[in-house]
Every structure is written in structure tokens, then in C-alpha cells.
Amino acid sequence: MANKAATTNNIVTQLEVIPGDAIKIPTFQLLKEDGTVNKGAKLPEIDKELALKMFSTMQFIRLLDERMFAAQRQGRISFYLSSLGEEAASIGSAAALKFEDMIMGQYREQGALAYRGFTVEQFMDQLFSNEKDLGKGRQMPVHYGCAALNFMTISSPLGTQIPQATGYAYGQKQDGKGECTLVYFGEGAASEGDFHAGLNMAAVSKVPVIFFCRNNRYAISTPSTEQFAGDGIAPRAAGYGMKAIRVDGNDIFAVYAATKEARRIAVEENEPVLIEAMSYRMAGHSTSDDPTGYRTKEEEEEWRGKEPMIRFRNWLIKKGWITEEEADAQMAEHKKAVLAELKKAEQVPAPHVDEIIEDVYDTPPEHLKKQLEALKEHIRKYPEAYPATSKGVK
Amino acid sequence: MANKAATTNNIVTQLEVIPGDAIKIPTFQLLKEDGTVNKGAKLPEIDKELALKMFSTMQFIRLLDERMFAAQRQGRISFYLSSLGEEAASIGSAAALKFEDMIMGQYREQGALAYRGFTVEQFMDQLFSNEKDLGKGRQMPVHYGCAALNFMTISSPLGTQIPQATGYAYGQKQDGKGECTLVYFGEGAASEGDFHAGLNMAAVSKVPVIFFCRNNRYAISTPSTEQFAGDGIAPRAAGYGMKAIRVDGNDIFAVYAATKEARRIAVEENEPVLIEAMSYRMAGHSTSDDPTGYRTKEEEEEWRGKEPMIRFRNWLIKKGWITEEEADAQMAEHKKAVLAELKKAEQVPAPHVDEIIEDVYDTPPEHLKKQLEALKEHIRKYPEAYPATSKGVK
Amino acid sequence: MAKMNLLQAINSALDVAMAKNNKVCIFGEDVGHFGGVFRATSGLQEKYGRDRCFNTPLVEQGIAGFANGLAAQGGFPIAEIQFGDYIFPAFDQIVNETAKFRYRSGNEFNVGGLTIRTPYGGGIHGGHYHSQSPEAYFAHTPGLKIVVPRNPYQAKGLLLSSIFDPNPVLFMEPKRLYRAAVGDVPEEEYTLPLGKAEVVKEGTDVTVLGWGAQVEVIEKAVEMAEKDGVSAEIIDLRSILPWDVETVAKSVMKTGRLVISQEAPHTMAFGSEVAATIQDQCFLYLEAPIMRASGLDTPYPLAHEKEYFSDHLKTYEAIKRSLNY
Amino acid sequence: MAKMNLLQAINSALDVAMAKNNKVCIFGEDVGHFGGVFRATSGLQEKYGRDRCFNTPLVEQGIAGFANGLAAQGGFPIAEIQFGDYIFPAFDQIVNETAKFRYRSGNEFNVGGLTIRTPYGGGIHGGHYHSQSPEAYFAHTPGLKIVVPRNPYQAKGLLLSSIFDPNPVLFMEPKRLYRAAVGDVPEEEYTLPLGKAEVVKEGTDVTVLGWGAQVEVIEKAVEMAEKDGVSAEIIDLRSILPWDVETVAKSVMKTGRLVISQEAPHTMAFGSEVAATIQDQCFLYLEAPIMRASGLDTPYPLAHEKEYFSDHLKTYEAIKRSLNY
Ligand SMILES: Cc1ncc(C[n+]2csc(CCOP(=O)(O)OP(=O)(O)O)c2C)c(N)n1
Ligand SMILES: Cc1ncc(C[n+]2csc(CCOP(=O)(O)OP(=O)(O)O)c2C)c(N)n1
Ligand SMILES: [Mg+2]
Ligand SMILES: [Mg+2]
């Protein structure tokens, strides 16, 4: 019944202007760009099996992104969005979670989803919006989601998932099963009002949520220098009384270790943590974008030298857990699988027209049933105008 | 054309979790609670005339708040909202500005408006929503505004004025006349998404705006401990790369000095500054609120000892710039003026019904003219049902 | 049965829901210890603990976002937006997220457990920002349900239905009636159907339609009309989305006339949809154009509240215009 | 005169406005150096400098809030919201602030200089969040003007009127036509009136009404109907708020029939207001109910875009239903 706010009562009699860079946060890195370990660095406990699973997922995503980008260029799918250069951030963090933890993505975290076990076929079904897509073909390509894998369906409006993650984690805390939520977002999305809401509410209500910011330096064409004036996203945590970690997002071990510790804090101490993973969006924003209009080849080149996969590969080879040949053979396997599933998914028909009114509500109300009936009658009249569905309408 | 983000590349190889209290900001204070000056403190340059103007405004507001609160209780006005205990924050800051600077308030800054020269009559006309109200009786009491005094009309939705201040200051910077904007808001409103938007945009676009947070520890019944988990509002500035000052909001000299320096930074360096003034909302939130339900008498008592007017009065008397008798006489003068204008304003009729469709657009479009005509015809039919306007309808 | 005002009925519904299911959580600005600025959540924190009834920071978009997440996790969050006028910062979370959650995921996820309560409407000297009736802004949004009770009995029954309905519901409470409307309300659990209008009074000459606090206004207007010998049928829509076309159409086919009385500004208020649909469905039965008595197309003014408002007199005049057409 | 597509016409209008008045400023996500994701602001930063054409952080509520402030200061801000689907975070700033700024202050302050541009509409394989037509959500808001051009000539003339109109304008651009619509456009300044509909084609049997990209759909439908011997009058509304009741009513009094074709979901799309008003004003002239061909009452689906859409065939069928009533 009384406000015992902790706000400092530390009195000073000289005017102190706290500078804008009052807080500078270093970047945690274990693996250097060449795949050797930083002096004095202690790698997290990762056994061979886990390491190889992470690596295989990384190779898969690299391959998937490349193939599907090409498929879009060939006009086989309408849109694609690559995570090139950011695979370590999503896979390293997903690997540090328990399977039961909820993951909420922005749209560039296919690595986390693949790590959870989303199959090649499932990826393809979504990308082709066919009748086997879990999302029933309703959203654009890359808007994956899978309840069985505890991976929330992606939604395009940026930042909305951030306060949702706080609410989700609140429910997890109430259930008391020791689960948490990890939510991904870009440094651009961190400008949205929903970011402020989600972080502040999490800090106040002390819920087990990890806010994982992929700072890849661009939001479409907007460089991070025009997105914020401060030292990135991590320092904002202190403004909410929240813990923060900045990590080299291209170092899969550092990401893994940071997320592991954040998860421990979240679940054991019921405290949210903000992680900022420093990386670079090596591809265009999406297949609709051409980055040559807003950044230099030199800059891209510089970051190519820092990319996460080669680093990890070098480490694995040196460690003796994989050979060059095995790594290449694995990539070839991924390619075969992707190409095979791509061809299959292309042939799967579009969802039946009856699906158009399902899931608006738990069951379709009268007015939607009437609208569907009218639509089907219309399709019967003009079957050639609605080729994707007319066959299904008797 | 390249992203030269300043984000630190300072690498560490040990996982560092930045704590939630990484940044602690002290409170700047010059006048102690008893009105004596802190040891080693240097008072800002304030001459007798200015000091007395500040004091007189403070007394006026204290009186106005008390009288109008009572007037609401008597049923003479529908609503009122007192700034008791926060007079130093609004008056001290307003006094540090240039007259041409724009002030955007939340609703508890009648002190700033009075300092600018809003007359007793103007206050009354607004509070009685009569035909002389600059706002034409359209908003609730205390939603003052006056273009001639560079004081933006108050709007109820919280936080909306914050990004607006950034935009306003952007225009001032473009005009190059060395003017700035000061925007007030409560620590509760600082939770709104618009706060995040306004501060981040100001930091990025480097505009002359002062964000002035009145942290009075309550948002209606919600104590600041349930509003945020961190060390108040000031540390958020560093998250945007923005300068910050925390000041004892009950010390009019400290507020003045802090705002003066913030204004210098804003106008000379084109940098926004966040000021957090630590205070206490001594009255209920408004006439609709009764704080006994959510806080203790002891807490209120404790803060009564820290209130800003007595402190300033003691200093002035000790300085010899005013006597007890003069101060009391001044208060009596204010009372006379308020009571006189109150009685007058009560008699002024409501705005003419024709005003109801004015100012929706620059000129009323056809459909509004028709709606007004229909309304007037209706009033002619039932004049007794619309007593405030029927006399004006011929 | 007990005599309750509308606030007490709401409070009773919340109490019943919290007792019934421990995944029911209530949160919003000032709803915790204080019990809400209108006291609708009074006593609930004491009874069910701070974990299940708590204050949030002052951020409507966050309240709605948090609520979406909690509902997706399997909870029954009941979020309060302090005034309907302050629901707009949450518009994106409600319209783009809440409403599309199930559809976009192919039913992998849903926020069906969510209920958003908010007081709406004028008549309390609230000016622009404590008087709005924003139901129409939301009614263009497939996936949402919108419910407006008119009295204590409805408030409790409809709120309990809303809380446990497997779809997200925006529940709008006529704050003008919070204390003014008093009636018999069962103390135990009961529900009233969503999506169904109620024929409040049968009649033969004209159908007069409204929802929420406006039904009282309509009743007054109809009383006046009855003195002129008019037999009016009164319909309370109760649900704005999905709305009960059938009941309204049936009535209009009988009476041949429809008058809608609504608080919100005229243009694009929900009466527009009703009129557009009913002129289509009942074209051959209509003996006069469908009339709408509405607020003016201006922001809600303080000093001219009476003039702005679609009161019983304006509604009565609309009924007369319909009958004399 | 030059051949321009709709994007080029927009770009030309912006260029003319910036050259004319140096208080015209353009900002939004990616509108700076890059020239916008659709390239509508291409070349403007180069020509007028970073101060007058710049990227904002990714925060629509901030963009609108900043724009309100800049307009209040006396500027002519032109804010871009990258997609109409992403305008909802700015809903509060637009509906509670922009629209009420002048009224609430008794004209002490206004944001009349403000223009908000946003691409809207479907047909580009955009699914839920790159296809919406949100004009109806805003149309319930006194104080706003809402304008929708249908071709390059209109786009430039209406945009120039919007920018310098002393009221805030929401300017919605049919993105499906950005490159598809090409036509003759004067290179210099010219304006077209706000609040006035255009009779695109005269006819006697039925009035067919739409706005923006939908007018093209209507033209195709009318072509089909003409083969059946029908003479249709086509009206392009151009302004959604305030809208031109007079022109529409005059036409319907002549033809006796009205068909509205609109992209947005059926319930509470702007056609509801048109139908509600016209049935009132033209009651004795109507020979059939006013028909609305609309999107389905579902979120905008990707795979079933064609099925969802109120295309020329559905519009044609509605025309037939009207005529055969
Ligand atoms: C609310 C909202 N505004 C705008 C967009 C359009 N948009 C899609 S992605 C994007 C950039 C996002 O940048 P960032 O968050 O840094 O993520 P990244 O693409 O770099 O992974 C924008 C502006 C959107 N999807 N949602
Ligand atoms: C967007 C919005 N939400 C809610 C409210 C209702 N409301 C009015 S004042 C207030 C508390 C504000 O607290 P604070 O910002 O700390 O200012 P203080 O009253 O303490 O000066 C609330 C919740 C509002 N006016 N606007
Ligand atoms: Mg990014
Ligand atoms: Mg406060």
C-alpha cells in the first residue's frame, strides 16, 4: 500500500548530464572469424552429436535459402526471404532451449525451426501454399508455424510478437513447468512501440522470456545508423531494469552459451533477459529487394569474411568431428532432399475452397457459410476463372 | 552508402551479463527541504524579479488548484485536476525557456501555462466551458491551450504528445530561429509506445526537444513500482544514445538550472535531452479519485515535508526578497482574483450551437451544414430540452 | 437472485469466471488492488491473488499484446482497457493480431480465450476522450466478436459467455449505466447467447433497433410514440459481430419500417451496415427508407453534449419521419 | 504531358510540391536514399536533401506522431506508411489526434498540412498483410479526409490537392496499379477537387460505383454487361471522406439501381455507408436493392486470393442480379 520505489535518492549538488553513451556493452565472442578459439575462452559443453546437429541444420538452411531464392527467381514460388549470414544466431539460440520452450519468430529464423525438426516437406508445403501447408496456404511464403514443434506461426506486422511473448511466458510461469519463451526480432522492429511495451511489461511482471534481437544492421534499406542513435539495442535493457547480453551473432558457440545462460536466468530466477546478436544481413531483405541500391560491395565483402558457417566448419574439422568430404557430402544430401521435396510440393493441389471460411472463428458462422455457398455457385458458373479450386467444387 | 554503426566492437571472451541496474542516476538538488542551500551548491543566476515571478505563479497555482477542487466538490464545474506538490517542476522548467519555445503538456502543468501569462479569466473560461473558452468548450476542464502563448492544447490520450514534440522540434530546427520544444509527461505515460517512438526519433534526427518527465510515483492508483522495474525513467535515455538529467522536482532552482542546461544542449547542440523530475502527486489523481484506497497517510505525510513551495518561500524570506506578510498578502490577492473571475465565468453562456460543426475541418462541408440545420430545427421544436443553446437558435 | 447494478453484475461475472477456471486472469490499468477506476474488478485481487488480477504498466498496445500471448498459451485473459477512447493504441494488436491469429496459422494457434473489456459511450460529461462509442471501428474485422450489454442481467450472462467462448471477444460496457442500471441478477453462473439479438418488445408498425445504453433511449422514444398510437417493436442487437441479421430482417418484414438509434457519429457507425443489409434483404417489404438517428459527424463535444447526442427526442422524431414517409 | 505510370505520377506530384514549398517534408520507412520500397520517393532525397526527405525508424505510431507535430508547427509533412496493412499501429495518432487536433483546440492549433500516403489493396500475392484495403476503418472519423486515386492523372492531381489542402488527408494508393496503370500526365502542377466523385461513364440502367483500383474491375464488368445490352453509369468516388452524396444520389435517381464493388471484406466496408445513405435519399427511385460485391468476411487469404476477391465476374453478376430483380 505504499510506493517503495527503488529510484535512487542519491543526491548530487552539481548538475550532472548523463551522456548518451553512458552504457557501452562489449560483444561476447568465443570463436574467431577463422574458427579458432579466442585466447582464454571457454567453450560451452557441446558434445559431438549436438555440434553436428547444429552444423547440419546450418548447412541445410544455407542450401534451402539458396535453392528457394532461385526457385523464386524461376517463378516457382512468389516470394522468399533468406537468412544468409544469420544462421548461427537462430540455430545457436534454438539449440540452447528445451524443446518445450516456445519460440516466436520474426521471419528470418528458419534455422530455429529446422533445428526443432520442421521437415523439408513441411517447409516446401508452406512455401508452395499447398493443401498440406499447416497454415492452409493463407499466408505468404516463410510464414511458418507449427504447434507440435512449439514454434508460433509468423506474422508480418513487425514487433507484435514481442509483448505476445511476454504474455505467453506469463502463462508458462503460472503453469510452473519450468518452460520459457524466446522471441526473435530485428534491430529495426525494436523501434516499434510494441518492443517498449513487451520489455517493460516483462521486467515488471518477472516472466521467463528471452528477447533475442538479431542486429543485422539493416531494416530493408535503412541502416542501423538511421534506426537509432545509441549503442545498439542491448543498452535499452538497463532502462527497464533488465539484464542484457551482447553476443557475436556469427559465433554459434557464443550464441549458444549466451542463450543457455539467459535461459537459466529466465527459468530459475524468473527474470527476462535481452540478448543482442551482432550480425549482418548478407542477402537482400527478400526476393523483392536489391541491396546494391543502398550499400557498398566493400561492406558486403567485409562481412563475408565474418560469416558464421565457415567458422564453425573450420572448428569442426580441426576438432576432427567432421571432414571436408563429409561436410560436402552432407550438403549434397540436403540438396537432393530439397530438390525432391520441391518437385513434390509443386504438384500438391491448393487447399480446397471450403477452407476459405474455416478458422475465422472456431466454427463458421451463418454469414460465412452463406458467403461460401454463393462463392461456390459462382465458381460453378465460371470454373475457368478459378482454376485452383474449381475442380474441388461439385 | 555504408553502415558505419558505432556499436562497439569491443570483444570479450567471458560471458558478461549486464545487470539490470547497470546505470544508476543521481538526483540533482540545490535547495534542501528546509529551503537552505546544499553545501557546495551553486544557485543558478536568478534575479529578484524572476524569483518573485516564479514564486507568485507558484502561489497562484496552489490557490487555483485548491479553489477549483472545491468548486468541483460544490458541483460548479464537472472535473478538476490538481498539481499540488508539483508546482516547482512545471514552473521551474517553464521559467528556463524562451517565450517562443513551444510547450506541450500532459495535463498537470497549469504552472507552466500560468507562468507564460494565461490569465485567471482564461483559466476560468476553459474550466467552465463557456463561449469565451479558447477551446470553445469542447474538451473537459484542464485541457487548456493557447497559440499566442506557445502552449499546445492538452489532449487526453497519454503519450501522444511525445512524438508530436519531436516533429514540432524538427520544424523548429528547420526554421533555424533557435527555438525548441519542451514536452511534459508522467512516469506512467512513459510506458506508452509513443514514448519509445518519440525519444528514439528525436535522438536519431537530432532535434531540439526537451523530454520532461514528471515522476510523481503514481499513475492514478498504480505505483511506479508496478509501472517499471528499473531505476525510473532517466536511464532509458542512454538506450537511445540521449543525454539525461535527473533532478529533484520539488526544488525549483534545481529544476530551473537543469532545464536551462538542457535547453542550451537542445538549441546549441541540436540534441534532445531527457529530464526526470522526482516528485510526488500530493493530491488525488483528479476530482474523480480518492487515494486513500491505495496509499498510506504516512507516505503522504512524508512527502508533505518535501513539498516545493515552502522550501522556496523560506529561501526567499531568508534572502530578504519577500516577507511573510507580503507572501500572505499576495496569496490573498490571488484568491480575490480567482473568486471574482470564477463568478464571472459561471455567468458566461455556453458556446453558440453553430460552433458544434466548426473546426472539424477548416470550413464545414455540406453534410455537416445539413446536420446543423437539422439540429437547429430539432432544437426549435424542443427548446426546453436543450437549455444551453436554445436561446441562440432563432 | 440479487439486485445488482451493471458494475456489480460485471464484477460478479468476473468472480464466477475466476472461481471456475484458474487460467482466467484479469489485468489492465488500475484493475489490481484499487479495483479499477470504475471498481469493476473490486475485491478480485484480494480474493484470487496478485498473479491472477494485476495492474499493468500504462500501455494499451502492450495490454492487448500480452493478452494475445497469454491466450495463445491456453489462458483466458480478461484485459481491461480503461476507456474505449484509449483502445486505439491497441488497434493493431486487436485487428491485425487477435482477429487473424487462428486463420493465419491454419488453426495451429488461436487466442480464443481472450476477452477485452472496455467502458464506452457518452453522457458523463467526458468530452472527446471519455465518451466515444468505437464499436464500428472494430466491426470491419472478421475473426472478432463484439458484444454490448444493455443492463445488469445481460452484462453478467453475456460476459460469462464471452470469457469462455472459443473466440476472442471485445466486450463493450455502457459506462453511463454502470451505476444507473439496476436489476435482478442470479448470483450463480449463467450464460446468454452471443450473436443473437433480443426482441425487447413486440410491435407491428415500426422496428426500432439499438444496442447497449441506447436501448434505454429507444424505450423512452417508443413510449412517446405509443402515446401517438404507434406500435413499435424494439430490438436490442446485443452482438455487433457477428450480428443477428435474421431476427432483424424478420421483424422488418413484419413492420415494414426500421429506425436505428446509435450514439456514434453518423457516418460509418454500425447502423450503416444494418441499413445496407436490411435494405437488401427486406427491399420489397420496406415502406419507408431505413432511418438512422446518430451522433453528429464531429468529435464528441463537451459543452454541446446534449445537442450532439442522439437522444430520445431525436429518436422519436426519426420514428415519426419513418411512419409519415 | 508525359506518359507516366501511377508511381511516376506520385513521384512527380511530390517533386512539384517540394519545389513549390520548402516546408514540404517527406519521411517514412525506406523513403530516403532508397526511394521507398515501391520507389515512389525515388530521387527526392538527392534533389531536396536529407533534411526534407528521410528515413524514419521503423515505428508507424512515431511516424504519425512526428507528422502531427510537424504539421502543427506549420509544415506540410508527407508521411509514408509502407503498406496500408501497417497503418494500424498509427491508428491512435490518426483517429484520436490528427482528426481531432483542430476541433479540440477551438482552432488554436491544427494539423491541416499533413498528408499520409499509403499503398493499399490486393492482387499482388500479398496474403493477409500486404493486401488490405483499410479505408473503411478510417471513414468513421470526422476531421479526416480520405482520398483514393484510380489512375496516374488522378494520382498526381489529387495528391497535390491533398498536400496543400488545409486539412489532414489520408491518401491511399492502389499498389496493384503502381506500374500497371499508365497514362498521360501533365508535368507541371495541377489539382483535382477533393470530395467530388467523377462520373467515368454515363449510362441509364444501373449505376456502378467504386474507387481506386476497383474502378478498373468495374469497367471490365460493365463491358460484359454492355454485351447484354445494358447501359451502365460508372462512378468513381475518388474521395471516401467527405464523400460526394449528391453525385451518387443524382445518378441513382436516374438509373434506379446501384451496384457497389469493393475490395475490402463485406461487413462494414465503405459500401455500407453508401448503401445506407442512398437507400435513404433515393428510396422512391430504387427499383432493386443496392447490391454490394465485396471481399469475403475473412482475412485476405493467399492461396485463395482469386476466390476471395470481388472481381469483374462477381461485379458483373451483381449487376445482373440488380437488373433482374
Ligand atoms: C509494422 C510493420 N511495418 C513495416 C513492415 C515492412 N517491413 C517488413 S520487414 C521490414 C524491415 C525489418 O527490419 P529488421 O527488424 O531489422 O529485421 P531484418 O529484416 O533485418 O531481419 C519492414 C520495414 C512490417 N512488416 N510491419
Ligand atoms: C492512452 C491513455 N490511456 C489511459 C488513460 C487514462 N489515464 C488518465 S491519467 C492516467 C495516469 C497517468 O499517470 P502519469 O502519466 O504518471 O501522470 P500523472 O497523473 O501522475 O501526472 C491514466 C491511466 C489516458 N488518458 N490515456
Ligand atoms: Mg535488421
Ligand atoms: Mg505519475
mmCIF file of C-alpha atoms in Angstrom, chain A residues 200-345:
data_model
loop_
_atom_site.group_PDB
_atom_site.id
_atom_site.type_symbol
_atom_site.label_atom_id
_atom_site.label_comp_id
_atom_site.label_asym_id
_atom_site.label_seq_id
_atom_site.Cartn_x
_atom_site.Cartn_y
_atom_site.Cartn_z
ATOM 1 C CA ASN A 200 8.802 -3.152 -19.820
ATOM 2 C CA MET A 201 5.922 -5.472 -19.002
ATOM 3 C CA ALA A 202 8.262 -8.458 -18.822
ATOM 4 C CA ALA A 203 10.605 -6.672 -16.439
ATOM 5 C CA VAL A 204 7.743 -5.613 -14.188
ATOM 6 C CA SER A 205 5.981 -8.962 -14.142
ATOM 7 C CA LYS A 206 9.196 -11.003 -13.954
ATOM 8 C CA VAL A 207 8.445 -13.601 -16.557
ATOM 9 C CA PRO A 208 10.722 -16.195 -18.164
ATOM 10 C CA VAL A 209 11.215 -14.688 -21.588
ATOM 11 C CA ILE A 210 14.335 -14.185 -23.676
ATOM 12 C CA PHE A 211 14.216 -11.220 -26.032
ATOM 13 C CA PHE A 212 16.566 -12.128 -28.849
ATOM 14 C CA CYS A 213 17.431 -9.221 -31.115
ATOM 15 C CA ARG A 214 19.119 -10.016 -34.392
ATOM 16 C CA ASN A 215 21.011 -6.826 -35.099
ATOM 17 C CA ASN A 216 21.903 -7.371 -38.735
ATOM 18 C CA ARG A 217 22.483 -3.663 -39.416
ATOM 19 C CA TYR A 218 19.660 -3.200 -41.903
ATOM 20 C CA ALA A 219 15.915 -2.923 -41.917
ATOM 21 C CA ILE A 220 15.289 -3.316 -45.639
ATOM 22 C CA SER A 221 17.327 -0.326 -46.901
ATOM 23 C CA THR A 222 17.538 1.539 -43.613
ATOM 24 C CA PRO A 223 20.936 1.213 -41.972
ATOM 25 C CA SER A 224 21.004 0.923 -38.205
ATOM 26 C CA THR A 225 22.609 4.381 -38.061
ATOM 27 C CA GLU A 226 19.249 5.782 -39.186
ATOM 28 C CA GLN A 227 17.345 3.400 -36.914
ATOM 29 C CA PHE A 228 18.830 4.522 -33.602
ATOM 30 C CA ALA A 229 21.499 6.834 -32.289
ATOM 31 C CA GLY A 230 22.675 4.805 -29.329
ATOM 32 C CA ASP A 231 24.931 1.833 -28.895
ATOM 33 C CA GLY A 232 22.560 -0.697 -30.411
ATOM 34 C CA ILE A 233 19.701 -2.446 -28.667
ATOM 35 C CA ALA A 234 21.291 -4.090 -25.626
ATOM 36 C CA PRO A 235 21.681 -0.895 -23.553
ATOM 37 C CA ARG A 236 17.934 -0.421 -23.595
ATOM 38 C CA ALA A 237 17.566 -3.319 -21.165
ATOM 39 C CA ALA A 238 19.026 -1.312 -18.299
ATOM 40 C CA GLY A 239 16.296 1.265 -18.903
ATOM 41 C CA TYR A 240 13.808 -1.438 -17.935
ATOM 42 C CA GLY A 241 15.886 -2.835 -15.104
ATOM 43 C CA MET A 242 16.503 -5.906 -17.244
ATOM 44 C CA LYS A 243 19.631 -7.971 -17.750
ATOM 45 C CA ALA A 244 21.335 -7.917 -21.131
ATOM 46 C CA ILE A 245 23.935 -9.818 -23.113
ATOM 47 C CA ARG A 246 25.566 -8.773 -26.353
ATOM 48 C CA VAL A 247 26.980 -11.576 -28.401
ATOM 49 C CA ASP A 248 28.709 -12.090 -31.711
ATOM 50 C CA GLY A 249 25.780 -13.471 -33.664
ATOM 51 C CA ASN A 250 28.077 -15.128 -36.146
ATOM 52 C CA ASP A 251 29.710 -17.265 -33.475
ATOM 53 C CA ILE A 252 27.441 -20.213 -32.867
ATOM 54 C CA PHE A 253 29.194 -21.191 -29.637
ATOM 55 C CA ALA A 254 28.917 -17.750 -28.137
ATOM 56 C CA VAL A 255 25.249 -17.572 -29.127
ATOM 57 C CA TYR A 256 24.642 -20.979 -27.618
ATOM 58 C CA ALA A 257 26.418 -20.108 -24.365
ATOM 59 C CA ALA A 258 24.697 -16.745 -24.065
ATOM 60 C CA THR A 259 21.252 -18.215 -24.671
ATOM 61 C CA LYS A 260 21.903 -21.074 -22.269
ATOM 62 C CA GLU A 261 22.731 -18.591 -19.524
ATOM 63 C CA ALA A 262 19.801 -16.362 -20.437
ATOM 64 C CA ARG A 263 17.521 -19.378 -20.251
ATOM 65 C CA ARG A 264 18.876 -20.253 -16.840
ATOM 66 C CA ILE A 265 18.198 -16.739 -15.586
ATOM 67 C CA ALA A 266 14.746 -16.715 -17.171
ATOM 68 C CA VAL A 267 13.630 -20.038 -15.771
ATOM 69 C CA GLU A 268 15.463 -20.153 -12.459
ATOM 70 C CA GLU A 269 15.293 -16.504 -11.500
ATOM 71 C CA ASN A 270 12.096 -15.641 -13.343
ATOM 72 C CA GLU A 271 13.818 -12.728 -14.968
ATOM 73 C CA PRO A 272 13.622 -11.703 -18.595
ATOM 74 C CA VAL A 273 16.894 -11.230 -20.474
ATOM 75 C CA LEU A 274 17.630 -9.235 -23.607
ATOM 76 C CA ILE A 275 20.219 -10.728 -25.967
ATOM 77 C CA GLU A 276 21.566 -8.703 -28.855
ATOM 78 C CA ALA A 277 23.266 -10.804 -31.508
ATOM 79 C CA MET A 278 25.526 -8.738 -33.726
ATOM 80 C CA SER A 279 25.409 -9.932 -37.309
ATOM 81 C CA TYR A 280 24.879 -8.846 -40.885
ATOM 82 C CA ARG A 281 22.102 -9.499 -43.364
ATOM 83 C CA MET A 282 24.266 -10.805 -46.198
ATOM 84 C CA ALA A 283 21.457 -11.229 -48.733
ATOM 85 C CA GLY A 284 18.903 -8.702 -49.855
ATOM 86 C CA HIS A 285 15.998 -8.142 -47.492
ATOM 87 C CA SER A 286 13.901 -10.577 -49.526
ATOM 88 C CA THR A 287 13.428 -11.570 -53.129
ATOM 89 C CA SER A 288 11.699 -8.208 -53.607
ATOM 90 C CA ASP A 289 14.847 -6.314 -52.675
ATOM 91 C CA ASP A 290 18.134 -5.414 -54.325
ATOM 92 C CA PRO A 291 20.640 -4.100 -51.796
ATOM 93 C CA THR A 292 23.073 -2.668 -54.330
ATOM 94 C CA GLY A 293 20.999 0.495 -54.208
ATOM 95 C CA TYR A 294 21.866 1.231 -50.609
ATOM 96 C CA ARG A 295 25.120 -0.366 -49.580
ATOM 97 C CA THR A 296 28.571 -0.983 -50.945
ATOM 98 C CA LYS A 297 30.120 -4.134 -52.289
ATOM 99 C CA GLU A 298 33.071 -3.498 -49.958
ATOM 100 C CA GLU A 299 30.880 -3.602 -46.922
ATOM 101 C CA GLU A 300 29.276 -6.841 -48.056
ATOM 102 C CA GLU A 301 32.710 -8.247 -48.763
ATOM 103 C CA GLU A 302 33.955 -7.324 -45.330
ATOM 104 C CA TRP A 303 31.106 -9.194 -43.724
ATOM 105 C CA ARG A 304 31.508 -12.188 -45.969
ATOM 106 C CA GLY A 305 34.780 -12.655 -44.115
ATOM 107 C CA LYS A 306 32.911 -12.851 -40.837
ATOM 108 C CA GLU A 307 30.170 -15.240 -41.870
ATOM 109 C CA PRO A 308 29.205 -17.918 -39.363
ATOM 110 C CA MET A 309 29.248 -21.206 -41.230
ATOM 111 C CA ILE A 310 32.822 -21.366 -42.395
ATOM 112 C CA ARG A 311 33.952 -20.507 -38.894
ATOM 113 C CA PHE A 312 32.042 -23.397 -37.402
ATOM 114 C CA ARG A 313 33.063 -25.754 -40.152
ATOM 115 C CA ASN A 314 36.728 -24.948 -39.641
ATOM 116 C CA TRP A 315 36.395 -25.599 -35.949
ATOM 117 C CA LEU A 316 34.638 -28.931 -36.505
ATOM 118 C CA ILE A 317 37.213 -30.088 -38.984
ATOM 119 C CA LYS A 318 40.070 -29.097 -36.753
ATOM 120 C CA LYS A 319 38.352 -30.854 -33.893
ATOM 121 C CA GLY A 320 38.082 -33.931 -36.059
ATOM 122 C CA TRP A 321 34.335 -34.224 -35.745
ATOM 123 C CA ILE A 322 33.788 -33.910 -39.475
ATOM 124 C CA THR A 323 35.928 -33.978 -42.606
ATOM 125 C CA GLU A 324 35.735 -31.673 -45.597
ATOM 126 C CA GLU A 325 34.340 -34.566 -47.594
ATOM 127 C CA GLU A 326 31.720 -35.455 -45.046
ATOM 128 C CA ALA A 327 30.643 -31.856 -44.833
ATOM 129 C CA ASP A 328 30.340 -31.593 -48.596
ATOM 130 C CA ALA A 329 28.520 -34.905 -48.810
ATOM 131 C CA GLN A 330 26.052 -33.709 -46.181
ATOM 132 C CA MET A 331 25.395 -30.592 -48.220
ATOM 133 C CA ALA A 332 24.783 -32.724 -51.291
ATOM 134 C CA GLU A 333 22.275 -34.797 -49.314
ATOM 135 C CA HIS A 334 20.435 -31.674 -48.250
ATOM 136 C CA LYS A 335 20.346 -30.561 -51.848
ATOM 137 C CA LYS A 336 18.884 -33.829 -53.033
ATOM 138 C CA ALA A 337 16.224 -33.720 -50.352
ATOM 139 C CA VAL A 338 15.296 -30.130 -51.055
ATOM 140 C CA LEU A 339 15.056 -30.631 -54.796
ATOM 141 C CA ALA A 340 12.987 -33.778 -54.406
ATOM 142 C CA GLU A 341 10.554 -32.194 -51.965
ATOM 143 C CA LEU A 342 10.344 -29.056 -54.027
ATOM 144 C CA LYS A 343 9.189 -31.034 -57.040
ATOM 145 C CA LYS A 344 6.687 -32.942 -54.932
ATOM 146 C CA ALA A 345 5.258 -29.914 -53.217
#
